[in-house]
CSV table of C-alpha atoms in Angstrom, one decimal:
chain,number,residue,atom,x,y,z
A,1,ALA,CA,-13.9,33.2,-1.6
A,2,LEU,CA,-13.3,35.2,-4.8
A,3,ASP,CA,-11.1,38.3,-4.2
A,4,CYS,CA,-12.2,38.3,-0.5
A,5,ILE,CA,-9.4,37.6,2.0
A,6,GLU,CA,-7.1,40.3,0.8
A,7,HIS,CA,-9.7,42.7,2.4
A,8,ILE,CA,-9.5,41.0,5.8
A,9,GLU,CA,-6.8,42.1,8.3
A,10,ASP,CA,-6.6,38.6,9.9
A,11,ASP,CA,-6.7,36.5,6.8
A,12,GLU,CA,-5.3,33.4,8.5
A,13,THR,CA,-8.2,33.3,11.0
A,14,ALA,CA,-10.6,33.7,8.0
A,15,LEU,CA,-9.1,30.7,6.3
A,16,GLN,CA,-9.3,28.7,9.5
A,17,GLU,CA,-13.0,29.6,9.7
A,18,ALA,CA,-13.5,28.5,6.1
A,19,TYR,CA,-11.9,25.2,7.0
A,20,ARG,CA,-14.2,24.8,10.0
A,21,VAL,CA,-17.5,25.4,8.2
A,22,LEU,CA,-16.7,23.2,5.1
A,23,LYS,CA,-17.8,19.6,5.3
A,24,ASN,CA,-15.2,16.9,5.1
A,25,GLY,CA,-13.8,16.7,1.5
A,26,GLY,CA,-15.3,20.1,0.8
A,27,THR,CA,-13.6,22.4,-1.8
A,28,LEU,CA,-12.3,25.9,-1.3
A,29,LEU,CA,-12.0,28.1,-4.4
A,30,LEU,CA,-9.9,31.1,-3.6
A,31,THR,CA,-8.7,34.1,-5.8
A,32,VAL,CA,-6.5,36.9,-4.6
A,33,PRO,CA,-4.3,39.7,-6.1
A,34,SER,CA,-0.7,38.7,-6.5
A,35,HIS,CA,2.8,40.2,-6.4
A,36,PRO,CA,3.3,42.8,-3.6
A,37,TRP,CA,5.5,44.8,-6.0
A,38,LEU,CA,2.3,45.6,-8.0
A,39,TRP,CA,0.8,47.4,-5.0
A,40,SER,CA,-0.7,50.7,-6.1
A,41,ARG,CA,-3.4,53.3,-5.4
A,42,HIS,CA,-5.8,50.8,-7.1
A,43,ASP,CA,-5.3,48.5,-4.1
A,44,GLU,CA,-5.8,51.3,-1.6
A,45,ALA,CA,-9.0,52.4,-3.3
A,46,LEU,CA,-10.3,48.8,-3.1
A,47,HIS,CA,-9.3,48.6,0.6
A,48,HIS,CA,-6.9,45.8,0.1
A,49,LYS,CA,-4.7,44.8,3.1
A,50,ARG,CA,-2.1,43.1,1.0
A,51,ARG,CA,-1.1,41.4,-2.3
A,52,TYR,CA,0.1,37.9,-2.0
A,53,THR,CA,3.2,36.0,-3.1
A,54,LYS,CA,2.6,32.4,-4.2
A,55,ASN,CA,4.6,31.0,-1.3
A,56,GLU,CA,2.8,33.1,1.3
A,57,LEU,CA,-0.7,32.1,0.1
A,58,GLN,CA,0.4,28.4,-0.2
A,59,ARG,CA,1.6,28.5,3.4
A,60,LYS,CA,-1.5,30.2,4.8
A,61,VAL,CA,-3.9,27.8,3.0
A,62,ARG,CA,-1.9,24.7,4.2
A,63,ASP,CA,-1.6,26.1,7.8
A,64,ALA,CA,-5.4,26.3,7.9
A,65,GLY,CA,-5.5,22.6,7.3
A,66,PHE,CA,-6.3,22.5,3.6
A,67,GLY,CA,-4.7,20.2,1.0
A,68,ILE,CA,-3.9,22.2,-2.2
A,69,GLN,CA,-5.2,20.6,-5.4
A,70,GLU,CA,-4.4,23.3,-7.9
A,71,MET,CA,-2.6,26.7,-7.7
A,72,SER,CA,-1.8,29.1,-10.6
A,73,HIS,CA,-1.4,32.7,-11.5
A,74,PHE,CA,-3.7,34.2,-14.0
A,75,VAL,CA,-4.7,37.5,-15.7
A,76,ILE,CA,-1.2,38.1,-17.3
A,77,PRO,CA,-2.3,41.2,-19.4
A,78,ALA,CA,-3.1,43.2,-16.3
A,79,ILE,CA,0.6,43.3,-15.3
A,80,PRO,CA,1.8,45.8,-18.0
A,81,PHE,CA,-1.3,47.9,-17.5
A,82,LEU,CA,-0.8,48.1,-13.7
A,83,LEU,CA,2.9,49.0,-14.1
A,84,LEU,CA,2.0,51.7,-16.7
A,85,GLN,CA,-0.5,53.2,-14.3
A,86,LYS,CA,2.0,53.2,-11.4
A,87,ASN,CA,4.6,55.0,-13.6
A,88,ILE,CA,2.1,57.6,-14.7
A,89,ARG,CA,1.2,58.3,-11.1
A,90,ARG,CA,4.9,58.6,-10.2
A,91,ILE,CA,5.5,61.1,-13.0
A,92,LYS,CA,2.4,63.1,-12.0
A,93,LYS,CA,3.5,63.2,-8.4
A,94,THR,CA,6.9,64.5,-9.5
A,95,LEU,CA,5.5,67.2,-11.8
A,96,PHE,CA,2.7,68.4,-9.5
A,97,LEU,CA,4.3,68.2,-6.0
A,98,ASN,CA,1.6,70.3,-4.3
A,99,ARG,CA,-1.4,68.7,-5.9
A,100,ALA,CA,-3.5,66.5,-3.5
A,101,GLU,CA,-3.4,62.9,-4.8
A,102,ILE,CA,-6.8,61.3,-5.5
A,103,ILE,CA,-7.1,57.7,-4.4
A,104,ASP,CA,-9.0,55.9,-7.2
A,105,THR,CA,-9.2,52.6,-8.9
A,106,TYR,CA,-7.5,51.9,-12.3
A,107,ASP,CA,-10.8,50.8,-13.8
A,108,VAL,CA,-11.3,52.1,-17.3
A,109,ILE,CA,-13.8,51.4,-20.1
A,110,LEU,CA,-11.8,49.8,-23.0
A,111,PRO,CA,-12.7,49.8,-26.7
A,112,ARG,CA,-14.8,46.9,-27.7
A,113,PHE,CA,-12.1,45.2,-29.8
A,114,LEU,CA,-9.6,45.4,-27.0
A,115,ASN,CA,-12.0,44.2,-24.5
A,116,ASN,CA,-12.9,41.2,-26.7
A,117,ALA,CA,-9.2,40.5,-27.3
A,118,LEU,CA,-8.6,40.4,-23.5
A,119,ILE,CA,-11.6,38.1,-22.9
A,120,ALA,CA,-10.2,35.7,-25.6
A,121,TRP,CA,-6.8,35.8,-23.8
A,122,LEU,CA,-8.4,34.9,-20.5
A,123,ALA,CA,-10.1,32.0,-22.2
A,124,LEU,CA,-6.7,30.8,-23.4
A,125,GLU,CA,-5.4,31.1,-19.8
A,126,GLN,CA,-8.3,29.0,-18.6
A,127,VAL,CA,-7.4,26.2,-21.1
A,128,ALA,CA,-3.7,26.4,-20.2
A,129,MET,CA,-4.4,26.1,-16.5
A,130,ARG,CA,-6.0,22.7,-17.1
A,131,TYR,CA,-2.5,21.3,-18.0
A,132,ILE,CA,0.1,23.5,-16.3
A,133,PRO,CA,0.1,26.3,-13.7
A,134,ILE,CA,0.8,29.8,-15.1
A,135,PRO,CA,4.0,31.1,-13.5
A,136,PHE,CA,2.9,34.8,-13.3
A,137,GLY,CA,-0.1,37.0,-13.5
A,138,SER,CA,-1.8,39.8,-11.5
A,139,SER,CA,-4.0,37.3,-9.6
A,140,LEU,CA,-3.7,33.8,-8.0
A,141,VAL,CA,-6.2,31.1,-7.9
A,142,VAL,CA,-6.2,28.1,-5.5
A,143,VAL,CA,-8.4,25.0,-5.4
A,144,ALA,CA,-8.0,23.4,-2.0
A,145,LYS,CA,-9.8,20.6,-0.2
A,146,LYS,CA,-10.7,20.0,3.4
A,147,ARG,CA,-9.0,16.9,4.5
A,148,ALA,CA,-11.4,14.2,5.6
A,149,THR,CA,-11.4,13.2,9.2
A,150,VAL,CA,-11.3,9.6,8.0
A,151,SER,CA,-8.6,9.2,5.3
A,152,LYS,CA,-7.6,5.6,5.6
A,153,ALA,CA,-9.4,2.3,4.9
A,154,ILE,CA,-8.6,-1.4,5.6
A,155,ILE,CA,-9.3,-4.2,3.1
A,156,LEU,CA,-9.1,-7.7,4.5
A,157,ALA,CA,-7.7,-9.9,1.7
A,158,ALA,CA,-6.0,-12.7,3.7
A,159,GLY,CA,-8.5,-15.5,3.5
A,160,GLU,CA,-8.0,-18.7,1.5
A,161,GLY,CA,-11.5,-18.5,-0.1
A,162,THR,CA,-12.1,-22.2,0.5
A,163,ARG,CA,-15.8,-22.0,-0.4
A,164,MET,CA,-14.8,-20.8,-3.9
A,165,ARG,CA,-12.5,-23.6,-4.8
A,166,PRO,CA,-11.3,-24.7,-7.3
A,167,LEU,CA,-11.2,-21.1,-8.5
A,168,THR,CA,-9.1,-20.0,-5.5
A,169,LEU,CA,-6.5,-22.8,-5.8
A,170,THR,CA,-4.2,-20.6,-7.8
A,171,THR,CA,-5.8,-17.2,-7.6
A,172,PRO,CA,-6.6,-15.3,-4.4
A,173,LYS,CA,-10.3,-14.5,-4.0
A,174,PRO,CA,-9.8,-10.7,-4.2
A,175,LEU,CA,-8.4,-11.1,-7.7
A,176,LEU,CA,-11.2,-13.2,-9.0
A,177,PRO,CA,-13.0,-11.4,-11.9
A,178,ILE,CA,-16.5,-9.9,-11.7
A,179,ASN,CA,-17.7,-8.3,-14.9
A,180,GLY,CA,-14.2,-8.6,-16.3
A,181,ARG,CA,-12.4,-6.9,-13.4
A,182,PRO,CA,-10.9,-8.2,-10.2
A,183,ILE,CA,-13.0,-7.9,-7.0
A,184,LEU,CA,-10.4,-5.5,-5.6
A,185,ASP,CA,-11.0,-3.1,-8.4
A,186,HIS,CA,-14.7,-2.9,-7.5
A,187,ILE,CA,-13.8,-2.3,-3.8
A,188,PHE,CA,-11.3,0.5,-4.6
A,189,GLU,CA,-13.9,2.1,-7.0
A,190,ALA,CA,-16.5,2.1,-4.2
A,191,LEU,CA,-14.2,3.9,-1.7
A,192,PRO,CA,-15.1,7.6,-1.2
A,193,ASP,CA,-12.7,10.3,-2.5
A,194,GLU,CA,-11.8,11.2,1.0
A,195,ILE,CA,-9.9,8.0,1.5
A,196,ALA,CA,-6.3,8.6,0.5
A,197,GLU,CA,-4.6,5.5,1.9
A,198,VAL,CA,-5.6,1.9,2.0
A,199,VAL,CA,-4.2,-0.9,4.1
A,200,VAL,CA,-4.5,-4.3,2.5
A,201,VAL,CA,-4.2,-7.3,4.8
A,202,THR,CA,-2.8,-10.2,2.8
A,203,LYS,CA,-1.8,-13.8,3.6
A,204,TYR,CA,-2.9,-16.6,1.2
A,205,LEU,CA,-1.3,-16.0,-2.2
A,206,GLY,CA,-0.6,-12.5,-1.0
A,207,GLU,CA,2.2,-11.9,-3.4
A,208,GLN,CA,-0.2,-11.9,-6.3
A,209,ILE,CA,-2.3,-9.2,-4.6
A,210,ARG,CA,0.8,-7.0,-3.8
A,211,THR,CA,2.0,-7.4,-7.4
A,212,TYR,CA,-1.4,-6.4,-8.8
A,213,LEU,CA,-1.9,-3.4,-6.6
A,214,GLY,CA,1.6,-2.1,-6.2
A,215,GLY,CA,2.3,1.0,-4.1
A,216,GLU,CA,-0.6,2.9,-5.5
A,217,HIS,CA,-3.9,1.9,-7.0
A,218,ARG,CA,-6.6,4.1,-8.5
A,219,GLY,CA,-5.0,7.2,-7.0
A,220,LYS,CA,-4.8,5.8,-3.5
A,221,ARG,CA,-1.6,4.9,-1.7
A,222,VAL,CA,-1.5,1.2,-0.7
A,223,HIS,CA,0.2,-0.3,2.4
A,224,TYR,CA,0.3,-4.0,3.2
A,225,ALA,CA,0.0,-5.9,6.5
A,226,GLU,CA,0.6,-9.6,7.0
A,227,GLY,CA,-2.6,-11.4,8.1
A,228,SER,CA,-2.8,-14.1,10.7
A,229,GLU,CA,-4.1,-17.7,10.5
A,230,ARG,CA,-5.6,-17.1,14.0
A,231,GLY,CA,-8.6,-15.2,12.6
A,232,THR,CA,-10.0,-11.8,11.5
A,233,ALA,CA,-9.3,-10.0,14.7
A,234,TYR,CA,-5.6,-10.8,14.6
A,235,SER,CA,-5.4,-9.7,10.9
A,236,LEU,CA,-7.0,-6.4,11.8
A,237,LYS,CA,-4.5,-6.0,14.6
A,238,ALA,CA,-1.7,-6.3,12.0
A,239,ALA,CA,-3.0,-3.2,10.3
A,240,GLU,CA,-3.0,-1.1,13.4
A,241,LYS,CA,0.5,0.3,13.0
A,242,PHE,CA,-0.6,2.0,9.7
A,243,LEU,CA,-3.7,3.5,11.2
A,244,ASN,CA,-1.7,5.2,13.9
A,245,LYS,CA,0.6,7.0,11.4
A,246,GLY,CA,-0.2,10.5,10.5
């Protein structure tokens, strides 16, 4: 939705509809004009309903259900130009009180050298945004994701691995290497991006597993449940408390 929702009276309903039609894990790319204090005849000519503050846009996107991945201002050079145009309009209005004011955009054809310089500046902004958000600019860009309906997974890692002895006498089966990496690494790698949290059920040599994975592994938050010697069903039951959170 590039420069779209600022034209819609009920922008919050529009964002909710965007969330509804996106598939789980789908991405919303959104750009809007920023800074209400930059409001001008240019906005009126383009039939804008508003310019956004960062906090306002952030709140509306999150209220629609999205998780924000990236957010930044951009197009810094437009700010002095817009302010100059606003001041020129204010002076004209003072000098020519009885002249009817024409609502028009601030679009102008720039000399080629200046246009090329501005394009180069925007390219620099694009590079900068890969590393840090730009704190000000005439526009805002948001990359947001629709949260998946399923966001948690369970990994059962409580067994003794008796059929793989003597390998499992000192190492739990989930940490045995395959192609140079522990089995758990391959499992985490296979999980879809939508999975944000993993519950690992441990028992036999579980401390090794907890030490290896820690509180986060491969970008996914990790919780631990204590397995049961009574069997798989009881071990699954131990993970239930984590699935009912959030």
